[in-house]
Tab-separated table of C-alpha atoms in Angstrom:
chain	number	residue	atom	x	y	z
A	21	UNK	CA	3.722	15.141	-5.640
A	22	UNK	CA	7.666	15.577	-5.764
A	23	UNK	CA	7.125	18.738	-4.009
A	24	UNK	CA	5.344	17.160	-1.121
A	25	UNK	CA	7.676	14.354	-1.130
A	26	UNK	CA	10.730	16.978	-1.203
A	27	UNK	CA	9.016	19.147	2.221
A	28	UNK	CA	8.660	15.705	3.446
A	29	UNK	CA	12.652	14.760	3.386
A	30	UNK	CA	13.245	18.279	4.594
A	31	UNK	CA	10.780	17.986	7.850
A	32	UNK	CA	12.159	13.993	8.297
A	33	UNK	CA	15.829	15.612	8.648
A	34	UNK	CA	14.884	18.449	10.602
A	35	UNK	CA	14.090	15.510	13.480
A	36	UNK	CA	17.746	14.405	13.172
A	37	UNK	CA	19.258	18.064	13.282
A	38	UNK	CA	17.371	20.657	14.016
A	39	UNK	CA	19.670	23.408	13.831
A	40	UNK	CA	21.275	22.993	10.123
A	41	UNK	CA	16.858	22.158	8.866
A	42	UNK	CA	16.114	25.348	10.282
A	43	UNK	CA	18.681	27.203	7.577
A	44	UNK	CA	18.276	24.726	5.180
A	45	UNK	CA	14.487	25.235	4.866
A	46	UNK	CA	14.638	29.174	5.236
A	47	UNK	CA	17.500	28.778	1.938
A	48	UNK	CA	14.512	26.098	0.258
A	49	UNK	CA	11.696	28.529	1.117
A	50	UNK	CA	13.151	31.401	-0.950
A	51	UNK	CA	14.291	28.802	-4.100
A	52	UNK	CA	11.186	26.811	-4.428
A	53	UNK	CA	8.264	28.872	-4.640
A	54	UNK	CA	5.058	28.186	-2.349
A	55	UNK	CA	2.081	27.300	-4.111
């Protein structure tokens, strides 16, 4: 659940800046492991 909730912050701030998400979420994809 907190790792849905977490992806969900991440794609909610991606709306407000685009740009800085992008890295941010490649940087999150490597340090939290998809499962």
């Amino acid at each position: 659940m907190s790792g849905k909730v977490f992806i969900f912050k991440v794609l909610y701030k991606n709306k407000h800046s685009p740009d800085t998400c992008k890295t941010k979420i490649v940087k999150k994809s490597h340090l939290l492991p998809v499962q």
